[in-house]
XYZ file of C-alpha atoms in Angstrom:
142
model
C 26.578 5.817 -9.019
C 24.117 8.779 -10.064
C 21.707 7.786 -13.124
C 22.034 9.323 -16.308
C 19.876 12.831 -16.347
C 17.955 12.204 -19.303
C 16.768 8.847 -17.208
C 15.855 11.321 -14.678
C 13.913 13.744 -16.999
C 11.446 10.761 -18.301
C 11.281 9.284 -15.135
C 10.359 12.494 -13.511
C 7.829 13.891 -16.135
C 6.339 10.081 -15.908
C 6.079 11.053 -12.201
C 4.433 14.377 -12.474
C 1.809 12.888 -14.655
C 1.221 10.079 -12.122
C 0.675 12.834 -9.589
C -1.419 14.851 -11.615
C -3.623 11.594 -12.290
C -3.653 11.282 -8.549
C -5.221 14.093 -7.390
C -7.618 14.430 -10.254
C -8.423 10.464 -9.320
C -8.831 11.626 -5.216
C -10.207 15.474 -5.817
C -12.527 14.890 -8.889
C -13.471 11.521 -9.422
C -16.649 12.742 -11.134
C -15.083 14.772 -13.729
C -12.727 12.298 -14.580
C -14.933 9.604 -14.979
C -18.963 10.782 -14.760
C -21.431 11.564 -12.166
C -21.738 7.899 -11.515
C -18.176 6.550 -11.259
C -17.395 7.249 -7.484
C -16.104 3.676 -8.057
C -14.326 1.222 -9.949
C -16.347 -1.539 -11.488
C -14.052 -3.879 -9.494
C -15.686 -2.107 -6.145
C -12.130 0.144 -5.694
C -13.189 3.646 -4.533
C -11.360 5.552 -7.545
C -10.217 7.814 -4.248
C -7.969 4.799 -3.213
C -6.342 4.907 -6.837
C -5.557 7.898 -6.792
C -3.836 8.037 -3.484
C -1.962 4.937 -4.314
C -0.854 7.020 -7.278
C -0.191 9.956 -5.462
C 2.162 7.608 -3.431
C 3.747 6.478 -6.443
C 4.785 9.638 -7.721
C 6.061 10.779 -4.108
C 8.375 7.903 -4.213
C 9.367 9.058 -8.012
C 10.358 12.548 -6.473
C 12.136 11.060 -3.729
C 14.218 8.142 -5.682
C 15.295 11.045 -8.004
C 16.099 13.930 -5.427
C 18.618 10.704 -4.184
C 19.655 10.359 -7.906
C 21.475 6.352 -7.384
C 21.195 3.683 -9.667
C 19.250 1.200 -7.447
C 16.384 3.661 -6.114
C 15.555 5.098 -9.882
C 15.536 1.716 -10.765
C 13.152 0.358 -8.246
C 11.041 3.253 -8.850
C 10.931 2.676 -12.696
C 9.597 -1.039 -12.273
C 6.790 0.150 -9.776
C 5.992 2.411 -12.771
C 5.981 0.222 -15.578
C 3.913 -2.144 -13.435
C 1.387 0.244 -13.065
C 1.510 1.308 -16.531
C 0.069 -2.172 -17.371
C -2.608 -1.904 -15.298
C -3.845 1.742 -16.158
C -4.937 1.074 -19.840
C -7.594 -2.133 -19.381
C -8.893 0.083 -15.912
C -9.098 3.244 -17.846
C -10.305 1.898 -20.778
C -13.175 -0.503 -18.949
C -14.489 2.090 -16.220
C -14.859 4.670 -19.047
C -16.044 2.212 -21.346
C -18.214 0.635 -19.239
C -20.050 4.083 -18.455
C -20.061 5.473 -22.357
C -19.694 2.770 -24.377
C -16.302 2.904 -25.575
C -15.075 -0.440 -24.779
C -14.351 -1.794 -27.965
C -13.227 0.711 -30.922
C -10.716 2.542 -31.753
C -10.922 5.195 -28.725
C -9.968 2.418 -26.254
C -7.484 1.190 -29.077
C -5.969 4.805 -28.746
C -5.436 5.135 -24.771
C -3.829 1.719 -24.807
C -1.677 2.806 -27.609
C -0.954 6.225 -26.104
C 0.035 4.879 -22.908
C 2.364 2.128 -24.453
C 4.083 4.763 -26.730
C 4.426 7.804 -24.366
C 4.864 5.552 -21.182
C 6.172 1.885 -21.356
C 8.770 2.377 -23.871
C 10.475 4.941 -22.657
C 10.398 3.114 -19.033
C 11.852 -0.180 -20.619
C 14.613 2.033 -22.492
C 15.781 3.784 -18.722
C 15.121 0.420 -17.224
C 18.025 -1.443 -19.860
C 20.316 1.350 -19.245
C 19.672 1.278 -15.444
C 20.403 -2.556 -15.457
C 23.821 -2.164 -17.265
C 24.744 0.798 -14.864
C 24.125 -1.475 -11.703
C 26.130 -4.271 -13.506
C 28.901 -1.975 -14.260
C 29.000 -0.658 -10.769
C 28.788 -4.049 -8.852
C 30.401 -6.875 -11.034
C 29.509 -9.520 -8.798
C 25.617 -8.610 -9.413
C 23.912 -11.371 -10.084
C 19.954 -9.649 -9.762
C 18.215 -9.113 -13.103
């Protein structure tokens, strides 16, 4: 069973914005977070991140160019998993380097990434769970 294409359409633009973040994370880690921030205060070359995201939104393209239930799906929980890691990373390397760690600034990329990401990954998720339920009845995965 093909998913839905509007399921498709988020997932994809949520994928093209992963690989966007990618290669400005492995190209131009400078630019994206200052002269000094060639790493992660957690000792993660911001390089690695981006590849890993790069990855991610490889995946995305190939999970929808295949267009079933089960690989959209899959792809949409690696997503929403990262999407609850990118707001406390963002928000601390950046903060950490110009002091925007508390205010409304790191209030607004949290916010931002919970309202144009994670909701509309938890709305295709619910649908994607009832359309692998409706396709194999003896399901019993959540």
């Amino acid at each position: 069973m093909r998913a839905p294409a509007w399921i498709r359409v988020v997932i994809g633009a949520l994928g093209a914005a992963s690989f966007a973040l990618g290669l400005a994370c492995f190209l131009m880690p400078a630019r994206l977070f200052g002269p000094d921030a060639y790493r992660t205060l957690a000792r993660l070359p911001i390089g690695l991140l981006g590849a890993v995201t790069i990855g991610v939104a490889l995946g995305t393209a190939r999970a929808l160019r295949n267009g079933n239930v089960d690989a959209v799906r899959t792809v949409a929980v690696t997503m929403l998993g990262a999407a609850i890691l990118v707001p406390p990373v963002v928000t601390f390397n950046i903060g950490a380097f110009d002091n925007l760690t508390s205010g409304t600034r790191s209030f607004a990329v949290a916010a931002l990434v919970v309202a144009f990401v994670s909701v509309p990954l938890l709305l295709s998720l619910r649908v994607l769970k009832r359309l692998y339920r409706a396709a194999d009845p003896r399901a019993s995965r959540p």
